[in-house]
C-alpha positions as protocol buffer text, in pm:
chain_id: "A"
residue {
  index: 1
  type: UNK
  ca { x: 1125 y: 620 z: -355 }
}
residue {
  index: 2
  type: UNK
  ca { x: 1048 y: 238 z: -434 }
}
residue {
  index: 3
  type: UNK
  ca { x: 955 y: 21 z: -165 }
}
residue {
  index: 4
  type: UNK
  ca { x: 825 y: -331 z: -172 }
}
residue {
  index: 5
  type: UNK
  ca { x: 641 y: -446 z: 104 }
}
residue {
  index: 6
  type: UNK
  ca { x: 471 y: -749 z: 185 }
}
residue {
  index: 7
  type: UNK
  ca { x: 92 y: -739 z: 310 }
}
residue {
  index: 8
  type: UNK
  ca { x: -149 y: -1002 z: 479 }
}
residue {
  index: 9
  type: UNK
  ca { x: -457 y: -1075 z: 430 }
}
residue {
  index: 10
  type: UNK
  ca { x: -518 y: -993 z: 27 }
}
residue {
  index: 11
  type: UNK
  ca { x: -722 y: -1255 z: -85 }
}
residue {
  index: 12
  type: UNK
  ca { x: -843 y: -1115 z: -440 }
}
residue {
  index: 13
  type: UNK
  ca { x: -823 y: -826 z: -677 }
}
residue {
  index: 14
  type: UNK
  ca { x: -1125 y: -652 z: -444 }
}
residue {
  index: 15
  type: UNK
  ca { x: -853 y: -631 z: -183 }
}
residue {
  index: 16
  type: UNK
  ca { x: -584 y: -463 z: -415 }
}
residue {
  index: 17
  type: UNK
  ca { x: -813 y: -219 z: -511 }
}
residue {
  index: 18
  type: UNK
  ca { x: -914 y: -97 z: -161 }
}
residue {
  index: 19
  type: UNK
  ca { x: -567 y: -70 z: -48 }
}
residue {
  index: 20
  type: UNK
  ca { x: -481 y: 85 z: -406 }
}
residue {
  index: 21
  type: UNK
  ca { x: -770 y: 332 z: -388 }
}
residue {
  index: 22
  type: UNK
  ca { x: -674 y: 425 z: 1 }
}
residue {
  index: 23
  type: UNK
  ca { x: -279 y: 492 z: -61 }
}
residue {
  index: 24
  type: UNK
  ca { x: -336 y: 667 z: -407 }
}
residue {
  index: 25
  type: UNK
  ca { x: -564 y: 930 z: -199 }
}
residue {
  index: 26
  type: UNK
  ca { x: -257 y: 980 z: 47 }
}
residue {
  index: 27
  type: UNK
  ca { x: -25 y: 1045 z: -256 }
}
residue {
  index: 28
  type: UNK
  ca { x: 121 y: 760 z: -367 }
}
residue {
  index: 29
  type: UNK
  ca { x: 244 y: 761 z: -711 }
}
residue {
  index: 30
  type: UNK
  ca { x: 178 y: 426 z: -808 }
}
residue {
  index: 31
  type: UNK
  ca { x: 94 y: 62 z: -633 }
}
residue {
  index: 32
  type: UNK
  ca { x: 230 y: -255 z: -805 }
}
residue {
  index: 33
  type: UNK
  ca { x: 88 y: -577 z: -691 }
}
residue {
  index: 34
  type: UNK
  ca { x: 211 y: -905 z: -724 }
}
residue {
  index: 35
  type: UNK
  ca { x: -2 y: -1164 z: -494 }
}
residue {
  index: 36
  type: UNK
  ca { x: 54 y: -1033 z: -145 }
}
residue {
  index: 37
  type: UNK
  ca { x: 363 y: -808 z: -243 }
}
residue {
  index: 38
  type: UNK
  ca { x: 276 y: -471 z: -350 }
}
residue {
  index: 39
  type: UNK
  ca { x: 591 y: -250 z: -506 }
}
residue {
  index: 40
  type: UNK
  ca { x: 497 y: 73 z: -384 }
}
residue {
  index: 41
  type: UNK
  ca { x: 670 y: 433 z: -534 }
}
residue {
  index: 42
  type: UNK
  ca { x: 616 y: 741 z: -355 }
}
residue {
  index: 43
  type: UNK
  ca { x: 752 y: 1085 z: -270 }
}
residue {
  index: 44
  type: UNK
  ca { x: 927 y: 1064 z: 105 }
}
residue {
  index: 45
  type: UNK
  ca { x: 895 y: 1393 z: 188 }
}
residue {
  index: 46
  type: UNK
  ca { x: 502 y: 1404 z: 60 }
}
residue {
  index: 47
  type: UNK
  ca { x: 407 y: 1059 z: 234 }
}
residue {
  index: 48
  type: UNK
  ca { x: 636 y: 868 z: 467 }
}
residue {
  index: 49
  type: UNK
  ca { x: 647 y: 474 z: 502 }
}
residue {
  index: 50
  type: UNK
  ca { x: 466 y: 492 z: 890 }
}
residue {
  index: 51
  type: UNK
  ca { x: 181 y: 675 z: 717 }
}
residue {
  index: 52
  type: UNK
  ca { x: 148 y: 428 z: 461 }
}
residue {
  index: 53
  type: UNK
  ca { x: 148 y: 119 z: 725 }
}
residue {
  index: 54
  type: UNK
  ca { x: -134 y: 330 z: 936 }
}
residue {
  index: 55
  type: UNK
  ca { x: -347 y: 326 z: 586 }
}
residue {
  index: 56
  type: UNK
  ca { x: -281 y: -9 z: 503 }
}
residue {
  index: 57
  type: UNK
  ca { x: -394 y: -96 z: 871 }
}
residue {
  index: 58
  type: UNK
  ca { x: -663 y: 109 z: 835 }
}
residue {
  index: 59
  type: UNK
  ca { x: -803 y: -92 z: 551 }
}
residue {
  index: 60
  type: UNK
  ca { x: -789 y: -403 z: 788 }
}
residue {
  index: 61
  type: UNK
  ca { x: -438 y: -559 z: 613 }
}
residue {
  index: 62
  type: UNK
  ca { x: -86 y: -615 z: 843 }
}
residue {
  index: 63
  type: UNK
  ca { x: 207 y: -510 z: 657 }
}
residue {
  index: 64
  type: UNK
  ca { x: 592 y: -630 z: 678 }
}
């Protein structure tokens, strides 16, 4: 599945990374980031979107 989402709160590449290191560990394919929107493509019945929101949380970043 591809799903773009938008996330708060990235101020620099640092911030990708942490998020990108975080959801790749969970299973995500592959992250895509483009300023606060991150294009995210992942396997639904591996890792579903509320698990991906409670990482991103995690991490300190809100998520739409």
């Amino acid at each position: 599945m591809k799903k773009t989402i938008i996330i708060h709160g990235i101020h620099c590449r640092s911030c990708e990374e942490l998020i990108k290191d975080a959801l790749l560990k969970a299973g995500i394919n592959k992250i895509d980031f483009k300023g606060n929107k991150a294009t995210l493509f992942f396997d639904e019945k591996k890792t579903g979107f509320s698990r991906i929101k409670r990482i991103i949380k995690k991490e300190g970043y809100d998520v739409k």
